[in-house]
Amino acid sequence: MDEVVRLAEAEQVPPCSIVIFGASGDLAMRKLIPALYSLDCCGERLLAEETMIVGCARRQMTIEEFRRHARDGIERFSNAPLREACWERFAARLDYLSGIESPESFHHLKARLEQIEAAGALPPNRIFYLALPPEAILEWVKRIHDAGLIWPPQGRGFSRVVVEKPIGVDLASAMAINQGLHQYLDESQIFRIDHYLGKETVRNLLVLRFGNSIFEQIWNAHHIDHVQITVSELEGVGTRAGYYDHAGALRDMVQNHMFQLLTLIAMEPPVSLGAEDIRGAKLNVLRAIKPLTPEEVHGQVVRAQYTAGHVDGRVLPDYLKEQGVAPDSATETFVALKLFVNNWRWSGVPFYLRTGKALARRASSVAIHFKPLPAILFAERHSLPANVLNLRIQPDEGFSLSVIAKQPGLDLSIRPVQMNLQYEREFQARLPEAYEMLLYEVMTGDQTLFVDSEMVERSWRFVQSILDVWRREGRNGMATYPAGTWGPEEAEEKLMPNQCAWIEP
Ligand code: NDP
Ligand code: BG6
């Protein structure tokens, strides 16, 4: 059957006002505005006619300037072409309020929203997107609350708040942020973004696992030897040293994006596709990952910084010589680690995670390595590579299964071959951007693709056990790797058992 089974229609979202705080910033222009434009102008055109987008920031800008800025963002960063007729309609939705900072200024915002709602005879459905530096989050939520812009979930209309990563810089600060948010908001009103969860290929992980009967039978410690999750980035720290040199790969990528991938790979089948059941099943994975002891940190975690090297035809300097990086920085640009999910399904199966900047290629993947063949029949004299299911998150989205096959001929020669699905060839459609998906879900009020407070804290608990050791040890134990390679040798030598190696994603 090659008929499409439509389980849920993409529906028109309810009319609402989307307030973007930090609208003058990078995230708003590179991701949020282009995503809203696509929702308005591509495919089913899902934004309701009356929906308005109110950019707010401290910077002085006229509405015309904001619209020009937005158009530029769409032209440069959207994967949908800018069409004049669509742009005209979208531009009319854009409003901008500058000087939004003091508690009084939030009353201007309130008046503006009420004006918009009255003009369109709209219910007061409001979304507040905090595209702000993390330190501003709690103060802004308080100001939104104190100005009477949000109300409990049972009130008229809906009011929702979207919070970006990073949620905190360690376990204590993450707990404080969650507590602060809960002072003003019900958990059902909080949408914590992890943009990896909006990627098509990440959303497909559930479908692949639970929409096919063949995988569930073998998705366990009896059949799986180990799992490798790689998120490799080509770019160095670039212009983000101010943030990155205080974060590092473990906080920036592992605590959030990589742990979210891990939960989707390791979770039990949820009892339904409802948000509560899916998030509950993911949470159980995090509950089964124990923080590491200092000895385990030494044996199971490798951290490194890049040194000068060639990346994509350009020369990158040593990380320590990048602009904005402290010359004695102990921030890792690469981390690789081994962990275990201590439950019945995964007992004894190592999960290897690695991520870094300035690596050989941009490539994210999850590779499921099945157990090797017993040394009989075809593998009696020569060991054969085990089957690997390689889920390519990006780029070249798709997945492949390596199997052993007979090479045609009168002799008996066998070799691994790839069964490969490429999204581009198979679906021939534009892949929605992650933020497009996530903004759509915020508007429909579905929390499945968002992270709840316990998930945030559970993953910090694990990461904290590593940070504590690193803090005590400063730069001791920091490895290096030339920019443009796959990372330090220690990631292989220290973590991988004899017959195992990182695969190129
Ligand atoms: P920016 O540095 O570009 O800041 C966004 C805007 O916030 C600025 O334009 C500024 O506007 C305002 N701002 C800056 N400092 C403060 C402050 N102390 N108080 C209130 N407002 C302030 O950041 P990004 O847009 O890159 O990121 C926003 C958030 O999204 C951050 O939490 C970041 O970690 C997260 N994020 C960003 C990603 C990206 O691709 N950029 C990806 C994933 C997460 P003004 O001065 O005009 O008020
Ligand atoms: C962000 C990190 O969350 O994710 C960045 O802060 C990283 O450092 C980015 O580059 C990677 O996202 P993507 O979608 O490009 O893989």
Coordinates of C-alpha atoms and ligand atoms in Angstrom, one line a residue:
M1 CA 0.0 0.0 0.0
D2 CA 1.4 3.4 -0.9
E3 CA -1.6 5.4 0.2
V4 CA -1.0 8.1 2.8
V5 CA -2.7 7.4 6.1
R6 CA -3.6 10.8 7.5
L7 CA -3.8 10.5 11.2
A8 CA -4.2 14.2 12.0
E9 CA -5.0 17.1 9.6
A10 CA -2.8 20.2 9.9
E11 CA -5.5 22.5 11.1
Q12 CA -6.0 26.3 11.0
V13 CA -4.7 27.6 14.3
P14 CA -7.0 29.7 16.5
P15 CA -6.5 33.5 16.0
C16 CA -4.0 34.8 18.5
S17 CA -1.5 37.6 19.2
I18 CA 2.1 36.4 19.1
V19 CA 4.3 38.7 21.1
I20 CA 8.0 38.2 20.5
F21 CA 10.2 39.7 23.2
G22 CA 13.8 40.2 21.8
A23 CA 12.3 40.8 18.4
S24 CA 15.4 42.8 17.4
G25 CA 17.6 39.7 18.0
D26 CA 19.2 36.9 16.0
L27 CA 16.7 34.1 16.9
A28 CA 13.7 36.3 15.9
M29 CA 15.1 37.2 12.5
R30 CA 16.8 34.0 11.6
K31 CA 14.2 31.5 12.8
L32 CA 11.0 32.8 14.2
I33 CA 9.9 35.4 11.6
P34 CA 10.8 33.0 8.7
A35 CA 8.9 30.2 10.4
L36 CA 5.8 32.3 10.9
Y37 CA 6.1 33.5 7.3
S38 CA 6.1 29.8 6.1
L39 CA 3.1 29.0 8.3
D40 CA 1.3 31.9 6.7
C41 CA 2.3 31.4 3.1
C42 CA 3.2 27.8 2.4
G43 CA 1.0 24.7 2.0
E44 CA -2.2 25.0 3.9
R45 CA -1.6 28.6 5.1
L46 CA -2.3 27.8 8.7
L47 CA -2.2 31.2 10.4
A48 CA -5.7 32.5 11.1
E49 CA -6.7 35.6 9.2
E50 CA -6.7 37.8 12.4
T51 CA -3.4 36.6 13.8
M52 CA -1.0 39.4 14.7
I53 CA 2.7 39.3 15.4
V54 CA 3.9 42.0 17.8
G55 CA 7.6 42.4 18.0
C56 CA 8.9 43.9 21.3
A57 CA 12.3 45.0 22.2
R58 CA 14.2 47.9 23.9
R59 CA 15.8 49.0 20.6
Q60 CA 14.1 51.9 18.8
M61 CA 12.7 50.9 15.5
T62 CA 9.7 52.0 13.5
I63 CA 7.2 49.5 12.3
E64 CA 8.5 50.0 8.7
E65 CA 12.0 49.3 9.9
F66 CA 10.9 46.2 11.7
R67 CA 9.1 45.0 8.6
R68 CA 12.2 45.6 6.4
H69 CA 14.3 43.7 8.9
A70 CA 11.7 40.9 8.9
R71 CA 11.7 40.7 5.1
D72 CA 15.5 40.5 5.1
G73 CA 15.3 37.7 7.5
I74 CA 12.9 35.8 5.3
E75 CA 14.9 36.4 2.2
R76 CA 18.1 35.2 3.8
F77 CA 17.0 32.4 6.1
S78 CA 13.7 30.9 5.0
N79 CA 13.6 27.7 3.0
A80 CA 10.4 29.0 1.4
P81 CA 10.7 31.6 -1.4
L82 CA 9.4 35.1 -0.6
R83 CA 6.4 35.9 -2.9
E84 CA 5.3 39.5 -3.1
A85 CA 1.5 38.8 -2.6
C86 CA 2.3 36.6 0.5
W87 CA 4.7 39.1 1.8
E88 CA 2.1 41.9 1.6
R89 CA -0.3 39.8 3.7
F90 CA 2.3 38.8 6.2
A91 CA 3.8 42.3 6.5
A92 CA 0.3 43.6 7.5
R93 CA 0.4 41.2 10.5
L94 CA 3.7 42.7 11.8
D95 CA 3.6 45.3 14.5
Y96 CA 6.5 46.6 16.7
L97 CA 6.7 48.2 20.1
S98 CA 10.1 49.6 21.1
G99 CA 11.2 50.5 24.6
I100 CA 9.5 47.5 26.1
E101 CA 11.5 47.1 29.3
S102 CA 10.1 48.9 32.3
P103 CA 7.0 47.6 34.2
E104 CA 5.1 50.7 32.8
S105 CA 6.0 49.8 29.2
F106 CA 4.2 46.5 29.7
H107 CA 1.0 48.4 30.2
H108 CA 1.5 50.0 26.8
L109 CA 1.8 46.4 25.4
K110 CA -1.4 45.5 27.2
A111 CA -3.3 48.4 25.7
R112 CA -1.9 47.4 22.2
L113 CA -3.1 43.8 22.6
E114 CA -6.5 44.9 23.8
Q115 CA -6.8 47.2 20.8
I116 CA -5.8 44.4 18.4
E117 CA -8.3 42.1 20.1
A118 CA -11.1 44.7 20.0
A119 CA -10.5 45.5 16.4
G120 CA -10.8 41.9 15.3
A121 CA -13.5 41.0 17.8
L122 CA -11.0 38.3 19.0
P123 CA -10.8 36.2 22.1
P124 CA -7.7 37.2 24.1
N125 CA -5.5 34.4 22.9
R126 CA -1.9 35.4 23.6
I127 CA 1.5 33.8 23.1
F128 CA 4.5 35.4 24.6
Y129 CA 7.8 34.1 23.0
L130 CA 10.8 35.0 25.2
A131 CA 13.6 35.2 22.6
L132 CA 15.8 36.8 25.3
P133 CA 19.0 36.0 27.0
P134 CA 18.4 33.5 29.8
E135 CA 19.1 36.0 32.6
A136 CA 16.1 38.1 31.5
I137 CA 13.5 35.3 31.5
L138 CA 12.2 35.4 35.0
E139 CA 12.0 39.1 35.2
W140 CA 10.1 39.3 31.9
V141 CA 7.6 36.6 33.1
K142 CA 7.0 38.6 36.2
R143 CA 6.4 41.8 34.2
I144 CA 4.0 40.0 31.9
H145 CA 2.2 38.7 34.9
D146 CA 2.2 41.9 36.9
A147 CA 0.8 43.8 33.9
G148 CA -2.2 41.4 33.8
L149 CA -1.2 40.0 30.4
I150 CA -1.6 36.4 31.4
W151 CA -4.2 34.5 33.4
P152 CA -4.8 31.0 34.6
P153 CA -5.5 28.3 32.0
Q154 CA -9.2 28.2 32.7
G155 CA -9.7 31.9 32.0
R156 CA -11.0 33.4 28.8
G157 CA -8.9 32.7 25.8
F158 CA -5.4 31.2 26.3
S159 CA -2.1 32.7 27.4
R160 CA 1.1 30.7 26.8
V161 CA 4.7 31.5 27.4
V162 CA 7.5 30.0 25.2
V163 CA 10.9 29.7 26.8
E164 CA 14.1 29.0 24.9
K165 CA 17.0 26.9 25.9
P166 CA 19.2 27.0 27.8
I167 CA 17.1 26.5 30.9
G168 CA 19.8 27.3 33.5
V169 CA 23.5 26.8 33.5
D170 CA 23.4 24.0 36.0
L171 CA 21.0 21.9 38.1
A172 CA 20.5 24.6 40.8
S173 CA 19.8 27.4 38.3
A174 CA 17.5 25.2 36.2
M175 CA 15.5 24.3 39.3
A176 CA 15.3 28.0 40.3
I177 CA 14.0 28.9 36.8
N178 CA 11.4 26.2 36.9
Q179 CA 10.3 27.3 40.3
G180 CA 10.2 30.9 39.2
L181 CA 8.1 30.1 36.1
H182 CA 5.7 28.1 38.3
Q183 CA 5.2 31.1 40.5
Y184 CA 3.3 32.8 37.7
L185 CA 2.3 30.1 35.3
D186 CA 0.7 26.7 35.2
E187 CA 3.0 24.0 33.7
S188 CA 0.4 23.6 30.9
Q189 CA 1.1 27.2 29.9
I190 CA 4.8 26.8 29.6
F191 CA 6.3 25.7 26.3
R192 CA 10.1 24.9 26.7
I193 CA 11.6 24.8 23.3
D194 CA 14.2 22.2 22.2
H195 CA 14.3 22.8 18.5
Y196 CA 15.6 19.3 17.7
L197 CA 12.1 18.0 18.7
G198 CA 10.6 20.0 15.8
K199 CA 12.9 18.5 13.1
E200 CA 11.1 16.2 10.7
T201 CA 13.6 13.4 11.1
V202 CA 13.4 13.6 14.9
R203 CA 9.6 13.4 14.7
N204 CA 10.0 10.4 12.5
L205 CA 11.8 8.5 15.2
L206 CA 8.5 7.6 16.9
V207 CA 6.9 6.6 13.7
L208 CA 9.8 4.5 12.7
R209 CA 9.9 2.7 16.0
F210 CA 6.2 2.2 16.6
G211 CA 4.7 2.3 13.1
N212 CA 6.7 -0.8 12.0
S213 CA 6.3 -4.1 13.7
I214 CA 9.8 -5.3 12.8
F215 CA 11.8 -2.9 15.0
E216 CA 10.1 -3.3 18.4
Q217 CA 10.9 -7.0 18.5
I218 CA 14.6 -6.3 18.2
W219 CA 14.8 -3.0 20.0
N220 CA 16.4 -4.2 23.2
A221 CA 19.6 -5.5 24.9
H222 CA 19.1 -8.9 23.4
H223 CA 19.7 -7.6 19.8
I224 CA 21.3 -4.2 20.1
D225 CA 25.0 -4.1 20.8
H226 CA 25.3 -0.3 21.3
V227 CA 23.9 3.0 20.1
Q228 CA 25.9 6.0 18.8
I229 CA 24.4 9.5 18.8
T230 CA 26.5 12.1 17.0
V231 CA 25.8 15.8 16.5
S232 CA 28.7 17.1 14.6
E233 CA 29.0 20.8 13.6
L234 CA 31.3 22.3 11.0
E235 CA 31.4 25.8 12.3
G236 CA 33.7 26.9 15.2
V237 CA 32.5 29.2 17.9
G238 CA 32.1 32.0 15.4
T239 CA 30.6 35.2 16.9
R240 CA 29.0 33.4 19.9
A241 CA 32.0 33.2 22.2
G242 CA 30.3 35.4 24.7
Y243 CA 27.7 32.8 25.3
Y244 CA 29.6 29.6 24.3
D245 CA 32.7 30.1 26.4
H246 CA 30.5 30.0 29.5
A247 CA 28.5 27.0 28.2
G248 CA 30.5 24.4 26.3
A249 CA 29.4 21.4 24.4
L250 CA 28.0 19.5 27.4
R251 CA 25.6 22.3 28.4
D252 CA 24.9 23.6 24.9
M253 CA 24.1 20.3 23.2
V254 CA 24.2 17.2 25.5
Q255 CA 21.9 18.4 28.3
N256 CA 19.1 19.2 25.8
H257 CA 19.3 18.2 22.1
M258 CA 21.2 15.0 22.6
F259 CA 19.3 13.8 25.6
Q260 CA 16.1 14.4 23.8
L261 CA 17.3 12.2 20.9
L262 CA 18.3 9.6 23.4
T263 CA 14.8 9.6 25.1
L264 CA 13.1 9.0 21.7
I265 CA 15.4 6.1 20.9
A266 CA 15.2 4.5 24.3
M267 CA 11.6 5.1 25.5
E268 CA 9.0 2.4 26.0
P269 CA 6.0 2.4 23.6
P270 CA 3.7 5.1 25.0
V271 CA 0.1 4.1 25.7
S272 CA -1.2 6.8 23.4
L273 CA 0.0 9.6 21.2
G274 CA -1.1 12.1 23.8
A275 CA 1.4 14.6 25.1
E276 CA 1.2 13.3 28.6
D277 CA 1.9 9.7 27.6
I278 CA 4.7 10.5 25.3
R279 CA 6.4 12.8 27.7
G280 CA 5.9 10.3 30.5
A281 CA 7.6 7.6 28.5
K282 CA 10.5 9.9 27.7
L283 CA 10.8 11.0 31.3
N284 CA 11.2 7.3 32.4
V285 CA 14.3 7.0 30.2
L286 CA 15.9 10.0 32.0
R287 CA 14.9 8.5 35.4
A288 CA 16.9 5.4 34.4
I289 CA 20.1 7.3 33.7
K290 CA 22.2 7.5 36.9
P291 CA 24.5 10.5 37.5
L292 CA 28.1 9.4 37.1
T293 CA 30.6 8.9 39.9
P294 CA 33.9 10.8 39.7
E295 CA 35.6 7.6 38.6
E296 CA 33.0 7.1 35.9
V297 CA 33.5 10.6 34.7
H298 CA 37.2 9.9 34.3
G299 CA 36.6 6.6 32.5
Q300 CA 33.5 7.5 30.4
V301 CA 33.8 11.1 29.4
V302 CA 36.2 12.8 27.1
R303 CA 36.3 16.6 26.6
A304 CA 38.5 18.5 24.2
Q305 CA 39.1 21.9 22.5
Y306 CA 39.9 22.5 18.9
T307 CA 43.3 23.7 17.8
A308 CA 44.0 25.5 14.5
G309 CA 42.9 23.6 11.4
H310 CA 41.1 23.8 8.1
V311 CA 37.3 23.7 8.1
D312 CA 35.5 23.9 4.8
G313 CA 38.4 25.6 3.0
R314 CA 38.9 28.1 5.8
V315 CA 41.5 28.3 8.5
L316 CA 40.2 28.3 12.0
P317 CA 42.4 29.5 14.9
D318 CA 42.9 27.6 18.1
Y319 CA 39.8 27.8 20.2
L320 CA 41.8 29.7 22.9
K321 CA 42.7 32.4 20.3
E322 CA 39.1 32.9 19.1
Q323 CA 37.8 36.4 19.8
G324 CA 36.0 36.6 23.1
V325 CA 37.4 33.3 24.4
A326 CA 39.4 33.5 27.7
P327 CA 43.1 32.5 26.9
D328 CA 43.0 29.9 29.7
S329 CA 39.4 28.8 29.0
A330 CA 38.5 25.4 30.4
T331 CA 35.4 25.2 28.1
E332 CA 35.1 22.1 25.9
T333 CA 34.2 22.5 22.3
F334 CA 33.9 18.7 22.0
V335 CA 32.5 16.1 24.3
A336 CA 32.1 12.3 24.0
L337 CA 30.6 10.1 26.6
K338 CA 29.3 6.7 27.4
L339 CA 26.2 6.1 29.5
F340 CA 23.8 3.4 30.4
V341 CA 20.0 3.4 30.6
N342 CA 19.4 1.2 33.7
N343 CA 16.2 -0.5 32.9
W344 CA 15.1 -3.9 31.8
R345 CA 15.1 -3.1 28.0
W346 CA 18.6 -1.5 27.9
S347 CA 20.5 -3.2 30.7
G348 CA 24.2 -3.4 29.7
V349 CA 23.8 -1.6 26.3
P350 CA 26.2 1.4 26.1
F351 CA 24.9 4.6 24.5
Y352 CA 27.8 6.7 23.1
L353 CA 27.1 10.4 22.6
R354 CA 29.5 12.8 20.9
T355 CA 29.2 16.4 19.8
G356 CA 31.5 19.2 18.9
K357 CA 32.2 22.3 17.0
A358 CA 34.8 22.6 14.1
L359 CA 34.5 19.0 13.2
A360 CA 35.0 17.3 9.8
R361 CA 31.4 17.7 8.6
R362 CA 27.9 18.9 9.7
A363 CA 26.1 15.7 10.4
S364 CA 23.8 14.4 13.0
S365 CA 22.8 10.8 13.3
V366 CA 21.7 8.0 15.5
A367 CA 23.3 4.7 14.7
I368 CA 21.8 1.5 16.1
H369 CA 24.5 -1.2 16.0
F370 CA 23.0 -4.7 16.2
K371 CA 24.9 -7.6 17.8
P372 CA 27.6 -9.2 15.6
L373 CA 26.9 -12.6 13.9
P374 CA 28.0 -15.8 15.7
A375 CA 31.2 -17.1 14.2
I376 CA 29.5 -19.9 12.1
L377 CA 28.3 -20.1 8.5
F378 CA 29.3 -16.9 6.7
A379 CA 31.1 -15.5 9.6
E380 CA 33.0 -18.7 10.5
R381 CA 36.4 -17.6 9.1
H382 CA 36.0 -13.8 8.7
S383 CA 34.1 -11.6 11.1
L384 CA 31.4 -9.7 9.2
P385 CA 30.3 -6.2 10.1
A386 CA 27.2 -6.1 12.2
N387 CA 23.9 -4.6 10.9
V388 CA 23.6 -0.9 11.5
L389 CA 20.5 1.1 11.3
N390 CA 21.7 4.7 10.7
L391 CA 19.1 7.4 11.2
R392 CA 20.3 10.6 9.5
I393 CA 18.9 13.5 11.3
Q394 CA 20.6 16.1 9.1
P395 CA 21.7 16.9 6.5
D396 CA 20.7 14.4 3.7
E397 CA 17.8 13.4 5.9
G398 CA 16.8 9.7 5.8
F399 CA 18.0 6.4 7.1
S400 CA 19.9 3.4 6.0
L401 CA 20.1 -0.2 7.1
S402 CA 23.4 -2.0 6.3
V403 CA 22.9 -5.7 5.6
I404 CA 25.2 -8.4 4.3
A405 CA 24.4 -9.5 0.7
K406 CA 25.8 -11.8 -1.9
Q407 CA 27.8 -10.1 -4.6
P408 CA 26.5 -11.4 -8.0
G409 CA 28.9 -14.0 -9.6
L410 CA 29.6 -17.7 -9.8
D411 CA 31.8 -17.5 -6.7
L412 CA 30.5 -16.8 -3.2
S413 CA 31.5 -13.3 -2.2
I414 CA 29.5 -11.3 0.3
R415 CA 29.7 -7.7 1.4
P416 CA 27.7 -5.1 3.3
V417 CA 25.2 -3.1 1.3
Q418 CA 23.0 -0.2 2.2
M419 CA 19.2 -0.1 2.0
N420 CA 18.7 3.6 1.9
L421 CA 15.8 6.0 2.2
Q422 CA 16.5 9.6 1.3
Y423 CA 13.8 12.1 2.2
E424 CA 14.6 14.3 -0.8
R425 CA 14.0 11.5 -3.3
E426 CA 11.2 9.8 -1.6
F427 CA 9.0 12.7 -0.5
Q428 CA 10.1 15.4 -2.9
A429 CA 8.7 18.1 -0.7
R430 CA 10.0 21.1 1.3
L431 CA 10.8 19.9 4.8
P432 CA 9.2 22.3 7.3
E433 CA 11.7 24.1 9.5
A434 CA 11.8 22.9 13.2
Y435 CA 10.5 26.3 14.4
E436 CA 7.6 26.2 12.0
M437 CA 6.5 22.9 13.6
L438 CA 7.0 24.1 17.1
L439 CA 5.3 27.5 16.7
Y440 CA 2.3 25.6 15.1
E441 CA 2.2 23.4 18.1
V442 CA 2.3 26.3 20.6
M443 CA -0.7 27.8 18.7
T444 CA -2.7 24.6 18.8
G445 CA -1.7 24.1 22.5
D446 CA -0.1 20.6 22.0
Q447 CA 2.8 20.1 24.4
T448 CA 4.1 16.8 22.9
L449 CA 7.1 18.3 21.3
F450 CA 8.1 20.4 24.4
V451 CA 10.2 19.6 27.4
D452 CA 8.6 19.6 30.9
S453 CA 10.2 20.8 34.1
E454 CA 11.2 17.3 35.3
M455 CA 12.9 16.4 32.1
V456 CA 15.0 19.5 32.3
E457 CA 16.0 18.8 35.8
R458 CA 16.7 15.1 35.2
S459 CA 19.0 15.7 32.4
W460 CA 20.8 18.5 34.4
R461 CA 21.2 16.0 37.2
F462 CA 23.3 13.8 35.0
V463 CA 25.2 16.6 33.4
Q464 CA 25.9 18.2 36.8
S465 CA 27.8 15.0 37.9
I466 CA 30.3 15.7 35.1
L467 CA 30.4 19.5 35.6
D468 CA 31.3 19.0 39.3
V469 CA 34.4 16.9 38.4
W470 CA 35.5 19.3 35.6
R471 CA 35.1 22.3 37.9
R472 CA 37.5 20.8 40.4
E473 CA 40.0 19.8 37.7
G474 CA 40.1 23.0 35.6
R475 CA 41.9 22.3 32.4
N476 CA 43.4 19.0 33.6
G477 CA 42.4 16.2 31.3
M478 CA 41.3 18.5 28.5
A479 CA 42.3 16.9 25.1
T480 CA 42.7 18.7 21.8
Y481 CA 41.8 18.0 18.2
P482 CA 42.7 19.9 15.0
A483 CA 39.7 21.8 13.6
G484 CA 38.2 19.9 10.7
T485 CA 38.7 16.4 12.1
W486 CA 36.4 14.0 13.9
G487 CA 37.6 15.0 17.3
P488 CA 40.3 13.8 19.7
E489 CA 41.7 10.3 19.5
E490 CA 40.8 9.8 23.1
A491 CA 37.2 9.7 22.1
E492 CA 37.9 6.4 20.4
E493 CA 40.7 5.0 22.5
K494 CA 39.2 5.6 25.9
L495 CA 35.5 5.0 25.2
M496 CA 35.3 2.3 22.6
P497 CA 35.8 -1.3 23.3
N498 CA 38.2 -3.2 20.9
Q499 CA 35.9 -4.1 18.1
C500 CA 34.0 -0.9 18.1
A501 CA 34.6 2.4 16.5
W502 CA 32.7 5.6 15.9
I503 CA 31.1 5.5 12.5
E504 CA 31.1 8.5 10.2
P505 CA 27.6 9.8 10.4
Ligands
NDP1 P1 20.3 38.0 21.0 O1 21.6 38.3 21.8 O2 20.3 38.3 19.6 O3 19.2 38.8 21.9 C1 17.9 38.9 21.6 C2 17.4 40.3 22.0 O4 17.2 40.3 23.4 C3 18.3 41.4 21.7 O5 18.1 41.8 20.4 C4 18.0 42.4 22.7 O6 17.0 43.3 22.2 C5 17.3 41.7 23.8 N1 18.1 41.7 25.0 C6 19.4 41.5 25.2 N2 19.8 41.5 26.4 C7 18.7 41.7 27.2 C8 18.4 41.9 28.6 N3 19.4 41.8 29.5 N4 17.2 42.0 28.9 C9 16.2 42.1 28.0 N5 16.4 42.0 26.7 C10 17.6 41.8 26.3 O7 20.0 36.5 21.3 P2 19.3 35.4 20.4 O8 18.2 36.0 19.6 O9 20.4 34.7 19.6 O10 18.8 34.4 21.4 C11 17.6 34.6 22.2 C12 17.4 33.4 23.1 O11 17.2 32.2 22.3 C13 18.6 33.0 24.0 O12 18.1 32.4 25.2 C14 19.4 32.0 23.2 O13 20.1 31.1 24.0 C15 18.2 31.2 22.6 N6 18.6 30.5 21.3 C16 19.0 31.2 20.2 C17 19.3 30.5 19.1 C18 19.7 31.2 17.8 O14 19.8 30.6 16.8 N7 20.0 32.5 17.9 C19 19.1 29.0 19.0 C20 18.7 28.4 20.2 C21 18.4 29.1 21.3 P3 16.9 44.9 22.7 O15 18.3 45.3 23.2 O16 16.5 45.6 21.5 O17 15.9 44.8 23.7
BG6_2 C1 21.8 25.4 19.4 C2 23.2 25.5 20.0 O1 20.9 25.0 20.4 O2 21.8 24.4 18.4 C3 24.2 25.9 18.9 O3 23.1 26.6 21.0 C4 24.1 24.8 17.8 O4 25.5 26.0 19.5 C5 22.7 24.6 17.3 O5 24.9 25.3 16.8 C6 22.6 23.5 16.4 O6 21.4 23.4 15.8 P1 21.2 22.8 14.4 O7 19.7 22.8 14.2 O8 21.9 23.7 13.4 O9 21.8 21.4 14.4

